Coordinates of C-alpha atoms in Angstrom, one line a residue:
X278 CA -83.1 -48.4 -55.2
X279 CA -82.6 -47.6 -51.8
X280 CA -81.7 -50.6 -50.6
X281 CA -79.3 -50.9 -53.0
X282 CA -77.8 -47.9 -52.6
X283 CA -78.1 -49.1 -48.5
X284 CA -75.8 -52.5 -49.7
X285 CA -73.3 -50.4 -51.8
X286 CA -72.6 -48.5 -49.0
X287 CA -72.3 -51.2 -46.2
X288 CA -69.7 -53.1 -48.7
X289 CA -67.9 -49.8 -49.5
X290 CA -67.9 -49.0 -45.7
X291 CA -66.4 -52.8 -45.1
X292 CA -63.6 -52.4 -47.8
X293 CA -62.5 -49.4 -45.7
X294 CA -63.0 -50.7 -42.5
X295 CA -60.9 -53.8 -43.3
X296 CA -57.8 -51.6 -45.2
X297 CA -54.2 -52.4 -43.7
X298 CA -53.1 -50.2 -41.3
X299 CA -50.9 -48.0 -42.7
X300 CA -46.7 -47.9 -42.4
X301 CA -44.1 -46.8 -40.2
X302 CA -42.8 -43.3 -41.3
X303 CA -40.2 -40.7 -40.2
X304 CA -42.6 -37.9 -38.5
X305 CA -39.9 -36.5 -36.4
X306 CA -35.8 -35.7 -36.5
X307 CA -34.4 -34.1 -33.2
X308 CA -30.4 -33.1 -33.8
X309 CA -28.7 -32.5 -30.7
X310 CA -25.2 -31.3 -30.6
X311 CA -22.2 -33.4 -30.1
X312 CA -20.7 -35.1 -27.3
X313 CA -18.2 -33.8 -25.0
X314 CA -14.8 -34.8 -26.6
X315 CA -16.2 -34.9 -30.2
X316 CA -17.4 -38.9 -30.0
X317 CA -20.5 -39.5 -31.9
X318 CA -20.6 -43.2 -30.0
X319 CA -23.9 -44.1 -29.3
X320 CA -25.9 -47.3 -27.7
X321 CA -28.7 -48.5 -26.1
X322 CA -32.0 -46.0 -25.6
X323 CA -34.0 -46.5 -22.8
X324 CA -37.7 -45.2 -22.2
X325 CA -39.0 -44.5 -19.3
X326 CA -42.9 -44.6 -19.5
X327 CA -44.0 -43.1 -16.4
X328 CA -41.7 -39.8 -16.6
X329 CA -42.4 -39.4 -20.4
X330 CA -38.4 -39.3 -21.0
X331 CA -36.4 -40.8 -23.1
X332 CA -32.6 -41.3 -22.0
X333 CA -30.2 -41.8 -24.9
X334 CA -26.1 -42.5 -24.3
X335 CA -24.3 -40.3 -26.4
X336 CA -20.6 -41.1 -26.3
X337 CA -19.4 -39.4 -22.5
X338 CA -22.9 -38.4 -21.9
X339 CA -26.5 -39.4 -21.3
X340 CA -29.2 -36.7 -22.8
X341 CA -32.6 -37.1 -20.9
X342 CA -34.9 -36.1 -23.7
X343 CA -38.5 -34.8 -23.1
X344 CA -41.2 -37.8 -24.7
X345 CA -43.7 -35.5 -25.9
X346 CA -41.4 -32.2 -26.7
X347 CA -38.6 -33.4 -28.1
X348 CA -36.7 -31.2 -25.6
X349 CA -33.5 -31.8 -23.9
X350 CA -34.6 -32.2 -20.0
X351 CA -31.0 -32.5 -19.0
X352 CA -27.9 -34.5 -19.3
X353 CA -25.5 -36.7 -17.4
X354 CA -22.0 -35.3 -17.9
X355 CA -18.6 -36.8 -17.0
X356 CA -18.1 -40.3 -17.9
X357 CA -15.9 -41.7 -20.7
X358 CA -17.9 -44.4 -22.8
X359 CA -21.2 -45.3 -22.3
X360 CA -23.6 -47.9 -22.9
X361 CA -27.1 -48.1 -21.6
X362 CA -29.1 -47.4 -18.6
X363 CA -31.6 -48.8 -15.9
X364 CA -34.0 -46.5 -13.3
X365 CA -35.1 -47.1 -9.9
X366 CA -37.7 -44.8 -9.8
X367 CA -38.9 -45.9 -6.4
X368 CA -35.5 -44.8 -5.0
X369 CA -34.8 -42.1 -7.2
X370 CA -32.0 -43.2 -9.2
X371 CA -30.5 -44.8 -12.3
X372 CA -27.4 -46.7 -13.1
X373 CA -25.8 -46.5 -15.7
X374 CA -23.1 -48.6 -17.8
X375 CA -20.0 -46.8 -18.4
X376 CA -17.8 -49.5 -20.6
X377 CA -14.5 -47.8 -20.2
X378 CA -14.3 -46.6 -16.9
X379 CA -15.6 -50.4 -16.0
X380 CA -18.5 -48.7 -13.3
X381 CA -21.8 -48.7 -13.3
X382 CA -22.2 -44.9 -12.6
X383 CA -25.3 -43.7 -9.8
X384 CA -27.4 -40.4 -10.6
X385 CA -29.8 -38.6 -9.5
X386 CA -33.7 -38.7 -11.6
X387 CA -33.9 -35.3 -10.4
X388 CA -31.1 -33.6 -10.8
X389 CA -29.0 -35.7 -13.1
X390 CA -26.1 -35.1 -10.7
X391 CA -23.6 -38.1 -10.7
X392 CA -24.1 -39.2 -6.9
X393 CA -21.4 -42.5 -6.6
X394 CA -19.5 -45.0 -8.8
X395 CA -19.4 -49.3 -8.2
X396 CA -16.8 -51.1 -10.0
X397 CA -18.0 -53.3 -12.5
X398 CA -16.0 -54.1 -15.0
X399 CA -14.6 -53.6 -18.3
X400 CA -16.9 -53.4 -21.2
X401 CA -19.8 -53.0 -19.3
X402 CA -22.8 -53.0 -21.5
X403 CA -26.3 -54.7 -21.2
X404 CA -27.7 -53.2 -17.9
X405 CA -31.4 -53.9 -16.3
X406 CA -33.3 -53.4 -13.4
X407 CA -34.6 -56.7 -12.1
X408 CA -38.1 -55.5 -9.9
X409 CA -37.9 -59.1 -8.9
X410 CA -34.9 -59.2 -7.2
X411 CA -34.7 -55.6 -6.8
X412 CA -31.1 -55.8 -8.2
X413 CA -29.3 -54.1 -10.7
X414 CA -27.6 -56.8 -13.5
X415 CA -24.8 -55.1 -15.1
X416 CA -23.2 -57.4 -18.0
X417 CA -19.6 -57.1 -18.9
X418 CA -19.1 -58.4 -22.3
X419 CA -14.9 -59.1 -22.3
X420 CA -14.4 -60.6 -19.2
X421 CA -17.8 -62.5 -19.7
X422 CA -19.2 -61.8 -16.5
X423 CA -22.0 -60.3 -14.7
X424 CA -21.9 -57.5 -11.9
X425 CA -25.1 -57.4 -9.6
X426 CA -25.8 -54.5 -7.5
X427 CA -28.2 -54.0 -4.5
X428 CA -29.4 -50.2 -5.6
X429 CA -31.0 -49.4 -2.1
X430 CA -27.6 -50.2 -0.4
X431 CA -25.6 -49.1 -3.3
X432 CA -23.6 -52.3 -3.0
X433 CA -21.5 -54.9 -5.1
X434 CA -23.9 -58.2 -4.5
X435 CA -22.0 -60.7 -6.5
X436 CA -20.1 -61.3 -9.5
X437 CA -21.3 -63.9 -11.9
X438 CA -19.4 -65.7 -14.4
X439 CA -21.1 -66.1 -17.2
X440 CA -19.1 -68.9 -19.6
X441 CA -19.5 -66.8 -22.7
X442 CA -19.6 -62.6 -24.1
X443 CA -23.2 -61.1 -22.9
X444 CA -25.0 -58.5 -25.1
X445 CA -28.6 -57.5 -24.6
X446 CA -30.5 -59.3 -21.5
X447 CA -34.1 -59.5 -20.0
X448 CA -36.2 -59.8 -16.8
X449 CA -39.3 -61.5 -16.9
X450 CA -40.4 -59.8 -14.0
X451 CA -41.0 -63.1 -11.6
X452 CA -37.2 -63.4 -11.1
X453 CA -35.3 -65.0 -14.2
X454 CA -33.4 -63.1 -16.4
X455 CA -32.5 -64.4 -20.3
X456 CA -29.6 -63.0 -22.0
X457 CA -27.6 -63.4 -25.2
X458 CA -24.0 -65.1 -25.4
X459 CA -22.9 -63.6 -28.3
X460 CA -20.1 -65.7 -29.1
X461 CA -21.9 -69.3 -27.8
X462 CA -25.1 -68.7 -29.8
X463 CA -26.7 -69.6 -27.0
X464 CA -29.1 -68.0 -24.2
X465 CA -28.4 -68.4 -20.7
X466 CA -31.7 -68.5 -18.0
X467 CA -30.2 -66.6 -14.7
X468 CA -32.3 -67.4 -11.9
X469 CA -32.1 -63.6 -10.4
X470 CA -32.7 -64.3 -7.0
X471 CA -30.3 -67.2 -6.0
X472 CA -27.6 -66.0 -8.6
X473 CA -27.1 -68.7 -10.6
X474 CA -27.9 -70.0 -14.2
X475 CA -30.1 -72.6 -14.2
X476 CA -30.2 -73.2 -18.3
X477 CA -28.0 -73.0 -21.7
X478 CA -30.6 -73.3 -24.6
X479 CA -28.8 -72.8 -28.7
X480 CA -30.5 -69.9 -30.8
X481 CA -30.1 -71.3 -33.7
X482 CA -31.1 -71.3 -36.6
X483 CA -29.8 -67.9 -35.6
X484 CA -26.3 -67.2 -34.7
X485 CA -24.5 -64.6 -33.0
X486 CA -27.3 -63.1 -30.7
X487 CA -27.2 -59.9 -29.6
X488 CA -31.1 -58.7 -29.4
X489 CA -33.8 -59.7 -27.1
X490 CA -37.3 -59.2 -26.0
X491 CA -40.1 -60.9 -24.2
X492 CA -43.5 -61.3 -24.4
X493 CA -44.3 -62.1 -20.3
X494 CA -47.5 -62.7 -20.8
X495 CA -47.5 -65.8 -23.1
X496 CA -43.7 -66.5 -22.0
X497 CA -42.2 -65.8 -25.6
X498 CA -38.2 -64.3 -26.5
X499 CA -37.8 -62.9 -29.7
X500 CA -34.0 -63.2 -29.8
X501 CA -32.0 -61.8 -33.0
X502 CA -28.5 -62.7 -34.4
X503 CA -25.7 -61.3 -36.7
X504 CA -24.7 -64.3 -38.3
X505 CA -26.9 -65.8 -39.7
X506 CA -28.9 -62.3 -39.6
X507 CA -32.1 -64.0 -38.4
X508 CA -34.8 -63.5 -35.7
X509 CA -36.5 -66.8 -34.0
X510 CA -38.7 -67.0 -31.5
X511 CA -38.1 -69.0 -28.2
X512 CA -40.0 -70.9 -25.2
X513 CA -38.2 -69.2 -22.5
X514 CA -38.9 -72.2 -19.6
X515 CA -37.3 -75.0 -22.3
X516 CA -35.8 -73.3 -24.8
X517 CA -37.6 -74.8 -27.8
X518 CA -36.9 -72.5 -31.2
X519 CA -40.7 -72.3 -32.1
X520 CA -41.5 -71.9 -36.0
X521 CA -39.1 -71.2 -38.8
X522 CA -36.5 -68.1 -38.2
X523 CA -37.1 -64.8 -40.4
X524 CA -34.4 -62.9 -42.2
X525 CA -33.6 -59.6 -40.9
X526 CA -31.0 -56.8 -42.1
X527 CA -27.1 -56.8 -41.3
X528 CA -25.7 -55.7 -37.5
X529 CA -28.8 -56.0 -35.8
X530 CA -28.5 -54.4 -32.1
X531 CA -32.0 -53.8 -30.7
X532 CA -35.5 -55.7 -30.4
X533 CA -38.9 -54.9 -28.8
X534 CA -42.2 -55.9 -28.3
X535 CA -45.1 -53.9 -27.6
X536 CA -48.2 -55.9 -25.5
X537 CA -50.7 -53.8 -26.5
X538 CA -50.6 -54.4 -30.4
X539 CA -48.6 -57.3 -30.8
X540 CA -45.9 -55.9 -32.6
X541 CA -42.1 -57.5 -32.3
X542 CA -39.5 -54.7 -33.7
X543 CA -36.0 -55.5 -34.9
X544 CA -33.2 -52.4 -35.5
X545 CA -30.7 -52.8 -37.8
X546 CA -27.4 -51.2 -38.5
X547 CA -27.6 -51.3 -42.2
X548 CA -30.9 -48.7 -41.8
X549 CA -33.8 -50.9 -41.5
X550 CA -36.5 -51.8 -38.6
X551 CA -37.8 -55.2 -39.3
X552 CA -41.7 -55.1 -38.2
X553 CA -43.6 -58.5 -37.1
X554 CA -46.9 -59.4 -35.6
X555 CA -47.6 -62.0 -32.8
X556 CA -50.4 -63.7 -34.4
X557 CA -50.3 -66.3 -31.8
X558 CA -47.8 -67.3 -29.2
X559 CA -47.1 -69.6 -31.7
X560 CA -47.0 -67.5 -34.8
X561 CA -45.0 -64.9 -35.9
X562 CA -46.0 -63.1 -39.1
X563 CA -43.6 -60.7 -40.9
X564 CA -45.8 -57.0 -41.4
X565 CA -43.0 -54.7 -43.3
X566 CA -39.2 -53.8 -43.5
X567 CA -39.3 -49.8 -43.0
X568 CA -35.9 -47.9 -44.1
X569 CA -34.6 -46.2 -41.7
X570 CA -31.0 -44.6 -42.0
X571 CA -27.2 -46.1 -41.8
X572 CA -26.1 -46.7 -38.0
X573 CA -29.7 -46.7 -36.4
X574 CA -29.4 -50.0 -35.0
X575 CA -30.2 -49.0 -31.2
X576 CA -34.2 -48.8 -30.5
X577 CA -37.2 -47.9 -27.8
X578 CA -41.0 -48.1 -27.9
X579 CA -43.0 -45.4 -26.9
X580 CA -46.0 -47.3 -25.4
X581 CA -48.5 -44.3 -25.1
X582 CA -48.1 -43.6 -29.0
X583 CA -46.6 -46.6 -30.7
X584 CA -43.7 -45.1 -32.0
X585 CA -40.8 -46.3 -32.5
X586 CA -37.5 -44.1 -31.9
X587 CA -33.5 -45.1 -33.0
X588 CA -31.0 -42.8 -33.0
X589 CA -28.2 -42.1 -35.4
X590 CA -25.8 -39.8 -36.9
X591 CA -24.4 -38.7 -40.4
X592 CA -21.5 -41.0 -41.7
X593 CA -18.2 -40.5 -43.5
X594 CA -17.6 -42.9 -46.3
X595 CA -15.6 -45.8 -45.3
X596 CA -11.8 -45.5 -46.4
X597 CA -10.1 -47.4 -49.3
X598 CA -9.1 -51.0 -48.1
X599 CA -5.4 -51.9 -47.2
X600 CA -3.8 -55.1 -46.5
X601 CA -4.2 -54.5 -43.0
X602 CA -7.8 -53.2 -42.7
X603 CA -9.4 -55.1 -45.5
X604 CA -12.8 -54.0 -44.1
X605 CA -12.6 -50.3 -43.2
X606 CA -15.4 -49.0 -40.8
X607 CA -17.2 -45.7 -41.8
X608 CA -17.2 -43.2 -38.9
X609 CA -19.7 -40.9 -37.7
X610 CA -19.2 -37.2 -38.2
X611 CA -19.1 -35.0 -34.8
X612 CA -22.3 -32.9 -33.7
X613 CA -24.4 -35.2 -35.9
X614 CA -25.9 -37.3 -33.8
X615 CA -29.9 -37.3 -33.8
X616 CA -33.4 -39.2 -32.8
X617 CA -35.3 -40.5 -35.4
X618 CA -39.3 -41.1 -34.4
X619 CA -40.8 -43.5 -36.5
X620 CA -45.4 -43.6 -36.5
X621 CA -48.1 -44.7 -38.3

C-alpha cells in the first residue's frame, strides 16, 4: 500500500512538474498624462537594465519611468517629434532621435537636462549605441541615410547612404550592425567600424521589414515584416532565411529576444505580442499569441523579471471613408497614453 501510495505520488508530482508554464497577462497599467502640445505620438521604448528605467518617447517628450515603481523619474522636455533613444552610460549621456527637428538631441542621465543638438536629418528614427565602435548610428528613414556620431567628442563622424528607407537596426556587439530596408525587403550588414556595408541579404519570405533582434550568441536575426506580416529567422554572416517564416499580426513595429529563456517577442499594431521559443539555433517554435490592446506595437524586455512592456493609448474610431482617404487612420485621444506590463 505504501508503495503504491509512494508511485501515485511520484507520477502526480511529475504531471505537475512537467505543466506548461503559464501565459503572458496584463499585471500592470501606468497612465501618464499627455504630451506637451496634446500629441499622443509614441515610438520606440528603450530599457535600460543597469539603472532599472525605462525611457518611453511620448510625442515632444521622453518620460524616464522608474523599472520597479512604475514612477515617473523625470522627463526630457523640448523637442518636436520623437522617436527612440540610445545611452552612454559610461559618459553619462543619451541621444536621442528627434524626427522633425532632423537632430539627434544630447541629455544629461542625471539630470535629464538637454545639453547640445547634432544635425541628423529628417525623419530620424532607429538609433543605437554601437559599444564596438563606440558610435552612435542614427538612421534617417526619408533621405535613406545614416548619421554616425562620436558621443565622447560629440561629433558628426560620417554620413552613410544607405540605398533604401531604414527602420529598426542592431549591433552585434563585435562591430557589425544589421538593419531593415523597409522598402527593399532586404537587410543590409554595416561594418561599424570602417563605415561601410559589406552585404545586401532579401528577407523574404517576409516583406517590408521593420523589426529586428539578435540572438549574439548563436548569431541568429529574428527580422519581422508588414507585408507579408511574417517573422523569419536569419544567419546574420550569409544571410540564409533558416526554416519556414511564421505569421504574425498586422503593423508589426517591435521584436526582442531574451538570452536567458529563449524567448523571441513580436509587437503588433493590431493588439497582439506574438511569443516564440528558440528551440535550437535552428528552430523556432511558436509558444502563444497574447492580446494586448489597439496601437501597442512598440516593445522592451525587462531582463530581471521577464516582462514584457508596450505602450499605448485609447483610440478614436476611424472616420467614414471618402474618395480621397479611402483608408481613414484612427487617432489617439490626448492624455491617454499608457505602459502596459505584460508577466507570467
Amino acid at each position: 500500500m505504501q508503495r503504491s501510495i509512494f508511485v501515485f505520488c511520484f507520477l502526480l508530482a511529475g504531471v505537475f512538474a512537467f505543466q506548461p508554464a503559464p501565459g503572458y497577462h496584463l499585471i500592470k497599467t501606468i497612465p501618464f498624462g499627455a504630451a506637451p502640445g496634446g500629441s499622443e505620438y509614441f515610438d520606440y521604448i528603450n530599457f535600460d537594465a543597469a539603472a532599472r528605467r525605462i525611457y518611453l518617447s511620448h510625442g515632444t517628450e521622453f518620460l524616464v519611468v522608474d523599472a520597479d515603481s512604475g514612477r515617473l523619474a523625470g522627463t526630457v522636455t523640448g523637442l518636436k517629434r520623437v522617436h527612440g533613444v540610445a545611452l552612454v552610460p559610461e559618459l553619462g549621456r543619451g541621444f536621442i532621435s528627434d524626427g522633425d527637428a532632423g537632430h539627434a538631441v544630447i541629455f544629461d542621465l542625471k539630470t535629464f537636462k538637454i545639453i547640445g543638438h547634432l544635425k541628423a536629418d529628417k525623419d530620424a528614427d532607429s538609433i543605437l549605441y554601437d559599444p564596438a565602435s563606440k558610435r552612435i548610428f542614427v538612421f534617417n528613414g526619408e533621405p535613406n541615410s545614416c548619421t554616425v556620431i562620436d558621443p565622447a567628442k560629440k561629433t558628426v563622424v560620417a554620413t552613410l547612404a544607405l540605398g533604401g528607407a531604414p527602420e529598426q537596426a542592431v549591433a552585434d556587439g563585435k562591430g557589425m550592425i544589421y538593419d531593415n530596408l523597409e522598402d527593399k525587403n532586404e537587410v543590409i550588414a554595416i561594418d561599424s567600424r570602417a563605415l561601410r556595408i559589406v552585404a545586401r541579404w532579401p528577407v523574404a519570405p517576409a516583406g517590408q521589414p521593420v523589426s529586428i533582434a539578435m540572438d549574439r550568441e548563436h548569431r541568429r536575426l529574428f527580422i519581422a515584416g508588414r507585408n507579408p506580416q511574417t517573422l523569419v529567422v536569419m544567419n546574420p554572416d550569409n544571410g540564409k532565411i533558416i526554416g519556414e517564416p511564421f505569421p504574425i499580426g498586422a503593423r508589426v513595429d517591435a521584436n526582442i529576444f531574451d538570452p536567458e529563456t529563449g524567448m523571441v517577442a513580436s509587437s503588433t499594431g493590431d493588439g497582439t505580442i506574438h511569443i516564440f521559443h528558440e528551440d535550437s539555433p535552428d528552430k523556432l517554435s511558436a509558444v502563444e499569441t497574447v492580446k494586448t490592446e489597439f496601437g501597442a506595437k512598440t516593445m522592451a524586455l525587462d531582463p530581471k523579471t521577464h516582462n514584457l512592456l508596450v505602450d499605448t493609448a485609447e483610440f478614436e474610431e476611424a472616420p467614414a471613408a471618402t474618395p480621397q482617404k479611402k483608408g481613414p487612420q484612427r487617432r489617439p485621444k490626448p492624455g491617454t497614453f499608457h505602459l502596459l506590463v505584460y508577466g507570467r
